[in-house]
Coordinates of C-alpha atoms (C1' of nucleotides) in Angstrom, one line a residue:
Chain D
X622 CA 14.5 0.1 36.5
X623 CA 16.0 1.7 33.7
X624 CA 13.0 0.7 31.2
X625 CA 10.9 3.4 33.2
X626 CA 13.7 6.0 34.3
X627 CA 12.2 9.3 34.0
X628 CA 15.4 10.1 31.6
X629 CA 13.6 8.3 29.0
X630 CA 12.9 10.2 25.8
X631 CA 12.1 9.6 22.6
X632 CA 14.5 9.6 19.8
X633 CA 12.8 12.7 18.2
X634 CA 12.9 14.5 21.4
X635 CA 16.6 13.4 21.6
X636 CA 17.3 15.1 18.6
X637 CA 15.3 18.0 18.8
X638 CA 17.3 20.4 20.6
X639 CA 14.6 20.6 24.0
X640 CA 16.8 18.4 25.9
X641 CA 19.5 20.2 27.4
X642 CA 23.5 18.7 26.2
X643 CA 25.4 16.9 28.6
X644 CA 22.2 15.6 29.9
X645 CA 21.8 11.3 30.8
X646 CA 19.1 9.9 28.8
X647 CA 18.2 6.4 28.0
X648 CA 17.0 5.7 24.3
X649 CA 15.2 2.6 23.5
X650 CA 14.4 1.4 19.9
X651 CA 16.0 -0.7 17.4
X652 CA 18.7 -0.8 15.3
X653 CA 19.1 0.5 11.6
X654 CA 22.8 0.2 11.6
X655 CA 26.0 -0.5 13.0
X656 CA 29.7 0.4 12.1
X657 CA 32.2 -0.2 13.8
X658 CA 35.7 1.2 14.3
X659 CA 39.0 0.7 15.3
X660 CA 39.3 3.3 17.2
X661 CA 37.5 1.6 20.2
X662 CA 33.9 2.3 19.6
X663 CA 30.9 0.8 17.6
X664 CA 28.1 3.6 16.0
X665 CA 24.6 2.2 16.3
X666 CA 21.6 3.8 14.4
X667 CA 19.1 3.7 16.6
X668 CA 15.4 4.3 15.4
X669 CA 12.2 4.4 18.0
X670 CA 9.5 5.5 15.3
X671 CA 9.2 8.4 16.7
X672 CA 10.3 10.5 13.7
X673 CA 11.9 9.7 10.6
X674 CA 15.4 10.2 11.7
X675 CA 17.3 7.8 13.7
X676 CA 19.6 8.8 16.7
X677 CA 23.6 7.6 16.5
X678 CA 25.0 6.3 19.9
X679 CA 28.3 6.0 20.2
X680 CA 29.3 2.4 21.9
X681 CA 32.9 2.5 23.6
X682 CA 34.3 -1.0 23.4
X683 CA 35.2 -0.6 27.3
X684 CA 31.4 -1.4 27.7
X685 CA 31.1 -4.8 29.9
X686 CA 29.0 -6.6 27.1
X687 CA 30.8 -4.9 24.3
X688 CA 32.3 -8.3 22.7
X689 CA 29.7 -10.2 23.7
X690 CA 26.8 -8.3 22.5
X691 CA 27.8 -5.0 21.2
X692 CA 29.2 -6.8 18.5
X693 CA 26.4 -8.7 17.7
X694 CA 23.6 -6.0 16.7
X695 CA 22.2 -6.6 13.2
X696 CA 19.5 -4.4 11.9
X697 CA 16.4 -4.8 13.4
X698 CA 17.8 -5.7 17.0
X699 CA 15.7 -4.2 19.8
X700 CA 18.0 -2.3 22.5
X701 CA 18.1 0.3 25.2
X702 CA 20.9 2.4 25.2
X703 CA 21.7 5.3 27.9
X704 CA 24.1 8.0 27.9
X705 CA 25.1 11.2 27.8
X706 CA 23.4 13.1 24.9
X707 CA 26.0 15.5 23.3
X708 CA 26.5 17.4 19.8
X709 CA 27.6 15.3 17.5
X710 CA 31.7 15.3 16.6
X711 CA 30.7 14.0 12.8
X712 CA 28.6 14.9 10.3
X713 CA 24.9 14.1 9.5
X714 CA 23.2 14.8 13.2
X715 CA 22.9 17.0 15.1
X716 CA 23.1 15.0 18.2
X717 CA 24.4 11.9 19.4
X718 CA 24.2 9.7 22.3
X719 CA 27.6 8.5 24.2
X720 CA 26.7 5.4 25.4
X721 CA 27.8 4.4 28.7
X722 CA 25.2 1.3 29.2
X723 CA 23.3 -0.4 26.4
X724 CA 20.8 -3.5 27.2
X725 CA 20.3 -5.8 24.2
X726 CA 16.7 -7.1 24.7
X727 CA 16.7 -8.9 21.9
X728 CA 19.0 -9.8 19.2
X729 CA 17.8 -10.9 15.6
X730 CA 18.0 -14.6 14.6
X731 CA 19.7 -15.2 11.8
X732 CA 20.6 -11.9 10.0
X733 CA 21.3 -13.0 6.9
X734 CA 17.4 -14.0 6.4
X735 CA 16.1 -11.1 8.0
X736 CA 14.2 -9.2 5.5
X737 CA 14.7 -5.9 6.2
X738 CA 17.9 -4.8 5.5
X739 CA 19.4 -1.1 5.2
X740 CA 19.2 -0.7 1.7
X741 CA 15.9 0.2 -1.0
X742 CA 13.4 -3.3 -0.4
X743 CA 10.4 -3.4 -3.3
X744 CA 7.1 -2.4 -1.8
X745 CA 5.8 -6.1 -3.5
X746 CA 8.7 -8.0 -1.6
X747 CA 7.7 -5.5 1.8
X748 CA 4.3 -6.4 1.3
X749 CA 5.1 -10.6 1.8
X750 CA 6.9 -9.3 5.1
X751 CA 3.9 -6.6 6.4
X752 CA 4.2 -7.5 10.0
X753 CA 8.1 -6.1 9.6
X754 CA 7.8 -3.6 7.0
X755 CA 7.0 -0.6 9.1
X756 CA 10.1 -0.8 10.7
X757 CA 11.9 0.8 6.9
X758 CA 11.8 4.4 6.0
X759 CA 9.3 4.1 3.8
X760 CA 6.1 2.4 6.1
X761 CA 7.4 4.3 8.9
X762 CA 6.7 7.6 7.3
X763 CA 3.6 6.3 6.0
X764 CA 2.4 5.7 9.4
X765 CA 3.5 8.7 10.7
X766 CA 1.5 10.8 7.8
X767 CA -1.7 8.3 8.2
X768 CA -1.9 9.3 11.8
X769 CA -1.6 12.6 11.3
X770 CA -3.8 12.5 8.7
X771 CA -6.3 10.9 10.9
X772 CA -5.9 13.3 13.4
X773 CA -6.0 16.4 11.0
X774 CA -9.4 14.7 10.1
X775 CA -11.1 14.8 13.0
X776 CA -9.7 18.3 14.3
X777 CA -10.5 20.3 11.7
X778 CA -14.6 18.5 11.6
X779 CA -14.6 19.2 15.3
X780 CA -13.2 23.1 15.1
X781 CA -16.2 23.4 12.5
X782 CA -18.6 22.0 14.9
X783 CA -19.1 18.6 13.8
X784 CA -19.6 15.2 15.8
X785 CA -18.1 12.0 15.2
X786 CA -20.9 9.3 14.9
X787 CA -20.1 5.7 15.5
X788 CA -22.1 3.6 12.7
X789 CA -22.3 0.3 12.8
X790 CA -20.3 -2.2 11.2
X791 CA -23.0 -4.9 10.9
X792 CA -25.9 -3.8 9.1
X793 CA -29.1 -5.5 8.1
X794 CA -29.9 -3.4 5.4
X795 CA -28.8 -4.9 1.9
X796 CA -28.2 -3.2 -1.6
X797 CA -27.1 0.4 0.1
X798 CA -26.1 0.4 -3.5
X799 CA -22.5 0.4 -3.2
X800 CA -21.8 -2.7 -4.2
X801 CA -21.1 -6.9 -3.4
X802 CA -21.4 -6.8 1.0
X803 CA -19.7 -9.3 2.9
X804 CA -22.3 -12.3 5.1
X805 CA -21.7 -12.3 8.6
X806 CA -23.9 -15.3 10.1
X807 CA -23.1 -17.8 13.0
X808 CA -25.3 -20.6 11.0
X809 CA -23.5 -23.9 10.7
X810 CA -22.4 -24.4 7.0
X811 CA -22.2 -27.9 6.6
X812 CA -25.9 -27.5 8.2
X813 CA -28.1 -24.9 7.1
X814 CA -31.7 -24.6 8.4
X815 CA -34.0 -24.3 5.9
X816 CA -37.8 -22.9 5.6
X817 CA -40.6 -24.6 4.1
X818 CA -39.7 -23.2 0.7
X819 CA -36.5 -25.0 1.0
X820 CA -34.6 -21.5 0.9
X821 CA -32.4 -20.4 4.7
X822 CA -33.9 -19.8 7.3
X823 CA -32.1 -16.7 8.3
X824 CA -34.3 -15.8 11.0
X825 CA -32.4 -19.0 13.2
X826 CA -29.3 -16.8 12.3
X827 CA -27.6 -14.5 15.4
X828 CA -29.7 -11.2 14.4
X829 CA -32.8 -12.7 13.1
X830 CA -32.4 -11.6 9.8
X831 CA -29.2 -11.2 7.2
X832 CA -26.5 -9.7 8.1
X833 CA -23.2 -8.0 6.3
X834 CA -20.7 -5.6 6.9
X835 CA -21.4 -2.1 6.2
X836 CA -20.4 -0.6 2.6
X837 CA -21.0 3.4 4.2
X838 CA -21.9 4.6 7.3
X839 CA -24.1 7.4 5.5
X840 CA -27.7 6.6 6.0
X841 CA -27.3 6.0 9.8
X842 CA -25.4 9.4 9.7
X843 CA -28.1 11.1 7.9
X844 CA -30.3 9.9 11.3
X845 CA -27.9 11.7 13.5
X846 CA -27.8 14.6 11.5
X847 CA -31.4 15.4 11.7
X848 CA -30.7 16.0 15.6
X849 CA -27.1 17.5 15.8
X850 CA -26.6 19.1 12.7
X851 CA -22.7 18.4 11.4
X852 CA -21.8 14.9 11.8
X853 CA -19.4 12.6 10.4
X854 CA -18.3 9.1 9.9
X855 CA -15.4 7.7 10.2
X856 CA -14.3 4.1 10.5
X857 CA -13.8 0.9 8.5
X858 CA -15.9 -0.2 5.3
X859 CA -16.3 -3.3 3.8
X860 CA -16.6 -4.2 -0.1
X861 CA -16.8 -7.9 -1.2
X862 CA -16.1 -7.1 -5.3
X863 CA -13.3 -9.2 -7.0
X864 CA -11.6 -5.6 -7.5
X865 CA -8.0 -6.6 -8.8
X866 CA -6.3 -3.0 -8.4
X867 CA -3.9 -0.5 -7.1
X868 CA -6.5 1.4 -6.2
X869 CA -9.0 -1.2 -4.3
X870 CA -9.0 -2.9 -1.0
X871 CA -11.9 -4.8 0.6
X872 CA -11.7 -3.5 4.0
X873 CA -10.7 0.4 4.2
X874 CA -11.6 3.5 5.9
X875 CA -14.1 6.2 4.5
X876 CA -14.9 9.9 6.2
X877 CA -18.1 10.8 5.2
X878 CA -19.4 13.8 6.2
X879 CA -23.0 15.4 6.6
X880 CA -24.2 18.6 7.2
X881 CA -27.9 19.6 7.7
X882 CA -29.8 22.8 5.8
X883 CA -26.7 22.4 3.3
X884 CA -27.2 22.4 -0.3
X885 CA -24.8 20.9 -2.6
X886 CA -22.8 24.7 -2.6
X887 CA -22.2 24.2 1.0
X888 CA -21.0 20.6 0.9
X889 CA -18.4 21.6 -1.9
X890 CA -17.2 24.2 0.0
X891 CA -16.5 21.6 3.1
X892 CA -15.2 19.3 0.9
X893 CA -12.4 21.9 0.0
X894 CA -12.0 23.0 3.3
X895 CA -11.4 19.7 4.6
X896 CA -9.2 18.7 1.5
X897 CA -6.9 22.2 2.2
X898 CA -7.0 21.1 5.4
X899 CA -5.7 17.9 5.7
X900 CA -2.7 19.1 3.6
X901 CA -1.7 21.9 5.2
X902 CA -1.3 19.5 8.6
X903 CA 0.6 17.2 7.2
X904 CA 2.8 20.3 5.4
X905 CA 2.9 21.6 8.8
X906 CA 3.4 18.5 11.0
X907 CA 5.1 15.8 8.8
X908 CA 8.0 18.0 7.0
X909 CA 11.1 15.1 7.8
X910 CA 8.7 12.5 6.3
X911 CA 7.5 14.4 3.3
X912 CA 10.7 15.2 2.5
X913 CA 11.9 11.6 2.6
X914 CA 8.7 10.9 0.1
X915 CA 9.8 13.9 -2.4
X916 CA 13.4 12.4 -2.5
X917 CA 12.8 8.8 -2.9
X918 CA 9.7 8.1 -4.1
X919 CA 7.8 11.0 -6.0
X920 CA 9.7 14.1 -6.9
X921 CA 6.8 16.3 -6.7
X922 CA 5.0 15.4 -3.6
X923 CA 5.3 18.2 -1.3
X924 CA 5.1 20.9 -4.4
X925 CA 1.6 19.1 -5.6
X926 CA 0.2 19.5 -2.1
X927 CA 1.3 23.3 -2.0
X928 CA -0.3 24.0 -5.6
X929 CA -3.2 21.6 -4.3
X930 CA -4.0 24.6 -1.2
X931 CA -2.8 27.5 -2.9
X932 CA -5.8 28.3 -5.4
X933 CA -9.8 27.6 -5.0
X934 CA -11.2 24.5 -6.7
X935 CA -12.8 25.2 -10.3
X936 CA -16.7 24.2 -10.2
X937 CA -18.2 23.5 -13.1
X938 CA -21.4 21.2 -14.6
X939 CA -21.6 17.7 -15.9
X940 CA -23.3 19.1 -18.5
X941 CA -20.3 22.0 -19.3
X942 CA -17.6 18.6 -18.4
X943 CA -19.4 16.8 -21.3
X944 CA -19.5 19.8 -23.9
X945 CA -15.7 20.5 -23.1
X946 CA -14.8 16.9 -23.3
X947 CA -16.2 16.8 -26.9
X948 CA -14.6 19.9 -28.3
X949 CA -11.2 18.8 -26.9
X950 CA -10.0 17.0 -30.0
X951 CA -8.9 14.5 -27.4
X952 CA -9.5 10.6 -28.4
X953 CA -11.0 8.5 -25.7
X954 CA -11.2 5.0 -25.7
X955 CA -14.9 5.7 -23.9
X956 CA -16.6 7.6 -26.3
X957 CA -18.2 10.9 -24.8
X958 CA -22.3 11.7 -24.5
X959 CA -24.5 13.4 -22.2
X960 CA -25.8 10.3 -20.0
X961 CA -22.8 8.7 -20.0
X962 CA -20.5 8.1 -16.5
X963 CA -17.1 10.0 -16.3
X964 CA -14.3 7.4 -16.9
X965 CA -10.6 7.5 -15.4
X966 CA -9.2 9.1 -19.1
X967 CA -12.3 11.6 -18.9
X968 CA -11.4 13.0 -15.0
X969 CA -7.6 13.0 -15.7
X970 CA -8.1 15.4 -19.0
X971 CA -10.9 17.4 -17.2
X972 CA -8.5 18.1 -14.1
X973 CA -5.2 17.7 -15.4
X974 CA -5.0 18.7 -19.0
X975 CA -8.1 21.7 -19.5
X976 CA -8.5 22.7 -15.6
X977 CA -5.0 22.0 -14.6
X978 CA -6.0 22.3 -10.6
X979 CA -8.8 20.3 -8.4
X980 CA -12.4 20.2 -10.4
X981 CA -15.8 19.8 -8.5
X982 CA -18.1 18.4 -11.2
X983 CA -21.9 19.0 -10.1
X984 CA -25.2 17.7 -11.2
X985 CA -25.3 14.4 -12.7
X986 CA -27.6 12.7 -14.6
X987 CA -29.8 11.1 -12.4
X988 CA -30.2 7.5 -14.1
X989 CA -26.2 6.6 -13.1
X990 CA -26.2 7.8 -9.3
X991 CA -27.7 6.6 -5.9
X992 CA -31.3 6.6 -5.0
X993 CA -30.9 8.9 -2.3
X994 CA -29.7 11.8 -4.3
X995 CA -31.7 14.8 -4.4
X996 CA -33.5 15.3 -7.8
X997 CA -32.9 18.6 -9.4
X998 CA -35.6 21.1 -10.7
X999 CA -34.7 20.3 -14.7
X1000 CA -35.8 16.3 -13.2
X1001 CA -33.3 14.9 -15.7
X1002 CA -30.1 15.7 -13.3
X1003 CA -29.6 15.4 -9.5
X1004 CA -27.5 17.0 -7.1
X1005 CA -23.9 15.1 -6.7
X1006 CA -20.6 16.4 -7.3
X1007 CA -17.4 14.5 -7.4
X1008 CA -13.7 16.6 -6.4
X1009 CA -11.4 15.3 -9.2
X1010 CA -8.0 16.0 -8.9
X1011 CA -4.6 16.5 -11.0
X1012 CA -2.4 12.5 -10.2
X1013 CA -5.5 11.1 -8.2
X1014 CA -8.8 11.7 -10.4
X1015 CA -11.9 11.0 -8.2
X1016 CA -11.1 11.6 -4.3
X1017 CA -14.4 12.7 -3.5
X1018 CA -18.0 11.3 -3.8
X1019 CA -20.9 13.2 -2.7
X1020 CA -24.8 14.6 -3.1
X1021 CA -27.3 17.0 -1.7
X1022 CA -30.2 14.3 -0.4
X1023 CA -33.3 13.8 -1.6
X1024 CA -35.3 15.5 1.5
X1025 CA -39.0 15.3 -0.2
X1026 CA -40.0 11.9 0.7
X1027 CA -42.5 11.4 -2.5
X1028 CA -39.5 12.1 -4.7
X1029 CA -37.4 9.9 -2.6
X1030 CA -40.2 7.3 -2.5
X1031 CA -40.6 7.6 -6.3
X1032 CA -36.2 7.0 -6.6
X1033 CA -36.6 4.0 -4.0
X1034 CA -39.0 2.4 -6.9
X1035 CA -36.8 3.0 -9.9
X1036 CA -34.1 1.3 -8.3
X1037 CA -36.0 -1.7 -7.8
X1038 CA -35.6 -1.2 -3.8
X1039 CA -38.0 -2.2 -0.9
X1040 CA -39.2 0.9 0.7
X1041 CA -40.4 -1.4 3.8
X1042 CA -36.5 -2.3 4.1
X1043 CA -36.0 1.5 4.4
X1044 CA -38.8 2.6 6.8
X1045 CA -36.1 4.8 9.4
X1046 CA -34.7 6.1 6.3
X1047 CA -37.7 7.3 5.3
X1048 CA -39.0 8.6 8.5
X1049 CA -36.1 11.2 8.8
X1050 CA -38.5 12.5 6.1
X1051 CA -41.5 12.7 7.5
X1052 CA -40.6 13.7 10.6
X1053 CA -39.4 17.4 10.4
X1054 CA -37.2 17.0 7.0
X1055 CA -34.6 19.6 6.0
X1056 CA -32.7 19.9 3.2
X1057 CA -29.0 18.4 3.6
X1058 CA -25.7 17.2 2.1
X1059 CA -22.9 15.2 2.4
X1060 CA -19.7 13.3 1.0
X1061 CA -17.2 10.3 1.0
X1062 CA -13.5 10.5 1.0
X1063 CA -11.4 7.6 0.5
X1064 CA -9.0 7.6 3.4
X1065 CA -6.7 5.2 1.6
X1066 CA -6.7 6.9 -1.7
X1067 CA -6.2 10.5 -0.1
X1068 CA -2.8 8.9 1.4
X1069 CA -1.5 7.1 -1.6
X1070 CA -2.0 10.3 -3.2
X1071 CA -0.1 11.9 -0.4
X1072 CA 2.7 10.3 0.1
X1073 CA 3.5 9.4 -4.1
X1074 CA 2.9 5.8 -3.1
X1075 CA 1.3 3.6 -6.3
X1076 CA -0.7 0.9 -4.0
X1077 CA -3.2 1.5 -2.2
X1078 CA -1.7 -1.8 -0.4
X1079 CA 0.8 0.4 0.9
X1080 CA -1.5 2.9 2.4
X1081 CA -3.0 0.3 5.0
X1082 CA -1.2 -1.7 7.8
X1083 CA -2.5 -4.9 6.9
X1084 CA -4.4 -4.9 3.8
X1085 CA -7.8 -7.4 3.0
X1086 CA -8.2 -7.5 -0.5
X1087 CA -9.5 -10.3 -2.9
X1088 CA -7.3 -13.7 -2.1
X1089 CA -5.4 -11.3 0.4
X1090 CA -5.8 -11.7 4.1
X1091 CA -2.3 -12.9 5.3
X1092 CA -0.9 -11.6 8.6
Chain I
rG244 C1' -14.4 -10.9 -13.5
rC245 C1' -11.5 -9.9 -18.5
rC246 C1' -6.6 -8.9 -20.9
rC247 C1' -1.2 -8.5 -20.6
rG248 C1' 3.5 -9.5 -18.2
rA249 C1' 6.7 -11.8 -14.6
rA250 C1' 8.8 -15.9 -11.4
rU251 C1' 16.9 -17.6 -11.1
rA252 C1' 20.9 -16.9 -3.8
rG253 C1' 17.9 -13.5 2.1
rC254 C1' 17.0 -8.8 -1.5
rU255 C1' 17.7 -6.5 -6.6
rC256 C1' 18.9 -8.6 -11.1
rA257 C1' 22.1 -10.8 -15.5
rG258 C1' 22.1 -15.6 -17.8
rC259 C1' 22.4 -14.8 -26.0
rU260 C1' 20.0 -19.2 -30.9
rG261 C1' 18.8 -25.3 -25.7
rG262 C1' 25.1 -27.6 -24.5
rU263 C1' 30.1 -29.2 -19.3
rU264 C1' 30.7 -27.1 -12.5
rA265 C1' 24.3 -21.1 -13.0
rG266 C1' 26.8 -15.5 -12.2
rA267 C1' 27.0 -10.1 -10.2
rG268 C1' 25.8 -6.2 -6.6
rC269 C1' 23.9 -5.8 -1.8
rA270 C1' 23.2 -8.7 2.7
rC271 C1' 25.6 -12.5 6.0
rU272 C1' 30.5 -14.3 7.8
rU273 C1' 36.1 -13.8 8.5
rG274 C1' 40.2 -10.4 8.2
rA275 C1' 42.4 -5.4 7.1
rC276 C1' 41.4 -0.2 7.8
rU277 C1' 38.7 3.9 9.7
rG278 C1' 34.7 9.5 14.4
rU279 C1' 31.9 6.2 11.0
rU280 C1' 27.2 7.8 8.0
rA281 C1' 23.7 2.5 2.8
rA282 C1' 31.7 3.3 5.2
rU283 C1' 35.8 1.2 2.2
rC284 C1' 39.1 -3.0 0.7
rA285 C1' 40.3 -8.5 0.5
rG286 C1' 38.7 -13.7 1.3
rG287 C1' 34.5 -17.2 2.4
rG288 C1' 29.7 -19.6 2.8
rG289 C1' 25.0 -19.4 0.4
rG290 C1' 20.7 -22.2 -5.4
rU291 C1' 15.5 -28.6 -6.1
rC292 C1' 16.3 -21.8 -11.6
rG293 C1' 7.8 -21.2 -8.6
rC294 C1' 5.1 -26.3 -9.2
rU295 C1' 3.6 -30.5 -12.4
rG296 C1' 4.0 -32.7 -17.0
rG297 C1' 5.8 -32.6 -22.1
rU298 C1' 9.5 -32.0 -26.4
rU299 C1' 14.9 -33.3 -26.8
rC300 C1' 20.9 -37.1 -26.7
rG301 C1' 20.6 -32.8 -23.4
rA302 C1' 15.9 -27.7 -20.5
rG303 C1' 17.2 -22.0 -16.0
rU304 C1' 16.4 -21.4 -21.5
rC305 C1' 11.2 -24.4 -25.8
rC306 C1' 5.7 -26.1 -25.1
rA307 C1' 1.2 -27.0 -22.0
rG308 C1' -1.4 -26.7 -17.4
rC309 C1' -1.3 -24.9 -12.5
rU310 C1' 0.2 -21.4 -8.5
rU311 C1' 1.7 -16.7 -6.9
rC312 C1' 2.9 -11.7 -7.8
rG313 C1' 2.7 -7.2 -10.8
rG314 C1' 0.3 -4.0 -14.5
rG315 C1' -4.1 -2.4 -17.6
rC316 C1' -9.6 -2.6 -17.8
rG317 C1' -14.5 -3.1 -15.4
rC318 C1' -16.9 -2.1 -10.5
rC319 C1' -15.8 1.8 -7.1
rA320 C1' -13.7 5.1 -2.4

RNA sequence: GCCCGAAUAGCUCAGCUGGUUAGAGCACUUGACUGUUAAUCAGGGGGUCGCUGGUUCGAGUCCAGCUUCGGGCGCCA
């Protein structure tokens, strides 16, 4: 059967020069274009996803099915096509494919509707059409550089010695204090059971007990590294706010990891490394894709990411970010003070305008960040950072964690939280406690940032955002 | 959640101060031409102007409400 011939290859390892010329190879993919000419043949972009180019076969019209199906392809028609793979005679590839069989499997109904057509679309009218966008340039490269980013992820954590934890995705623990959680319940809502009190009875619900979807995997992480040491997490999270923004989606995907006997030196240092890291793989690995993003949709993108490897992050203190904020003669619709949380315009002068590379801003005060952050000696700051960088502002979120379990019981009760609700959290305290840190980074952000996209609808296959759950 | 803007052909848009039969490019289709490259040239088909109501002799155009989309802010990753 020709669909598995061993002469199968992809069209990037068509192209790529490992395949010897003159060899038979069958193609299979879809088509971008066709043009046809009089000279007895039909050119037919083929594109497989395999990389960003797509591989030109040239049709003869002596084929058997040339008038009857040849003739017909329309962009977006699936195909296998097999031939002998030769240098091309034109310009613009490098090979080409001399067709001497192609197999329509499926040709597209109606062309004139079909939305994808070879030609710029709008990334709002793409996003109407998501289960057909990836087939353009432009989500095709995406997905090539969010794999690879994904993968860059997970190699570089594991060549410094870090596991990948699984968290849950259902958690019973409410108010891990980042924000509105999603219900997950099997209880009949035309027919709630109720208690005595009149109030539902969640313990007839499927766990017992309320249920959501996580908002972080970190405080199941922190369980797992009090036993292997470097850990991460890395899957989806779930946020039920009515965010309406470029920059928010209710279900997306967070790395956060967390490193035991690190202080909050250590955990900016991994945060760079893993930052530097990322970049310089998809540098390395993604050059036809980036090159496609610096041409068409941000001029800068594969400069930026260069600049963003090529020097060490600046470090400085809230405290210092405050004073340098108010001497910059800079008006702010926020107006600056000690106490006060960083805004957008504050991060974008601090990293773009004054710093002019990636910032780590360390030691907050302690009233506007989590519970579980580790109190400081001066007891009016704690240990978090945040990596703010030039074009993206906050991409990374992160603390040394409260270890001393009075001082973590003690934050627990100014945040009005139950510290029964938290007993395992706790217990990683008293049982052989050890100073640690961690952070979050915003998969989704990190690639809109990436590839120069401006929604972070863009960024995800099939994005769930407030009144957004098509397809 | 708050504020601002937009909605006209499959897509991207033009359409003036309200006036007869609503246009262009691309796409589609037919033909010409060509080892072509988002090919080129010529012809053709394609519209409930987002929805509902109002003002008017007359509404794509003005007004109100609704819907959807986009942007800014808040919350945050």
């Amino acid at each position: 059967m020709a669909v598995v011939s061993a002469t199968v290859c992809s069209v990037k390892q068509a192209l790529s020069g490992a395949i010897e010329a003159g060899s038979t190879v069958t193609v299979r993919g879809w088509v971008r274009t066709r043009r046809d000419s009089k000279a007895g043949l039909s050119f037919v972009n083929v594109t497989d996803g395999s990389c960003f180019d797509s591989i030109q076969a040239v049709v003869p019209a002596t084929l058997a099915n040339y008038e009857s199906e040849v003739k017909h392809l329309s962009t977006g028609a699936g195909l296998i096509v097999s031939g002998t793979l030769v240098p091309s005679q034109g310009k613009g590839q490098s090979f080409e494919l001399q067709a001497s069989e192609v197999t329509v499997t499926g040709l597209v109904d109606d062309p004139m509707t079909y939305p994808i057509q070879p030609k710029p679309l709008s990334v709002e009218f793409l996003r109407e059409v998501a289960h057909l966008r990836p087939r353009t340039n432009l989500f095709g490269a995406v997905t090539r550089v969010r794999h690879t980013m994904m993968m860059a992820i997970h190699r570089h954590l594991t060549e410094r010695g870090y596991f990948w934890i699984n968290t849950p995705i259902i958690t019973t623990s409410d108010a891990e204090g980042a924000g509105d959680m999603f219900r997950l319940s099997t209880l009949d809502l035309a027919n709630l059971p109720r208690d005595d009190k009149g109030k539902i009875d969640f313990r007839k619900d499927f766990f017992g007990r309320e249920a959501f979807l996580t908002v972080s995997g970190q405080l199941n992480v922190e369980s797992y590294c009090m036993a292997m040491s470097k850990v991460y997490t890395f899957g989806p999270t779930f946020r039920a706010e009515n965010s309406n923004t470029p920059r928010h989606l209710a279900e997306f995907w967070m790395v956060e990891p967390e490193i035991a006997f690190a202080d909050l030196n250590v955990n900016a240092d991994e945060a760079e490394a893993l930052l530097k890291a990322i970049f310089k793989s998809i540098l390395d690995e993604r050059a036809d894709d980036m090159a496609f993003f610096a041409e068409r949709v941000q001029p800068d993108a594969i400069s930026r990411l260069e600049a963003f490897i090529a020097k060490p992050f600046e470090r400085i203190d809230y405290t210092d970010a405050i004073s340098i904020l108010q001497k910059s003669g800079q008006k702010f619709d926020y107006p600056v003070a000690w106490g006060i949380d960083l805004q957008t315009e504050h991060e974008r002068y601090l990293a773009e305008k004054h710093i002019g590379r990636p910032v780590v801003v360390m030691n907050y005060p302690e009233a506007i960040k989590a519970f579980y952050m580790r109190l400081n000696d001066d007891e009016k700051t704690v240990a978090a950072m945040d990596v703010l960088a030039p074009g993206i502002g906050e991409i990374i979120g992160g603390a040394q964690r409260e270890e001393r379990l009075d001082y973590l019981d003690r934050r627990m009760t100014q945040f009005g939280l139950d510290t029964t609700t938290y007993g395992w959290y706790r217990d990683l305290r008293r049982y052989g406690t050890v100073p640690h840190a961690g952070f979050g980074l915003g998969f989704e952000r990190l690639l809109v940032y990436v590839c120069g996209l401006s929604n972070i609808r863009d960024a995800i296959p099939f994005p769930r955002a407030a009144g957004t759950a098509e397809f």
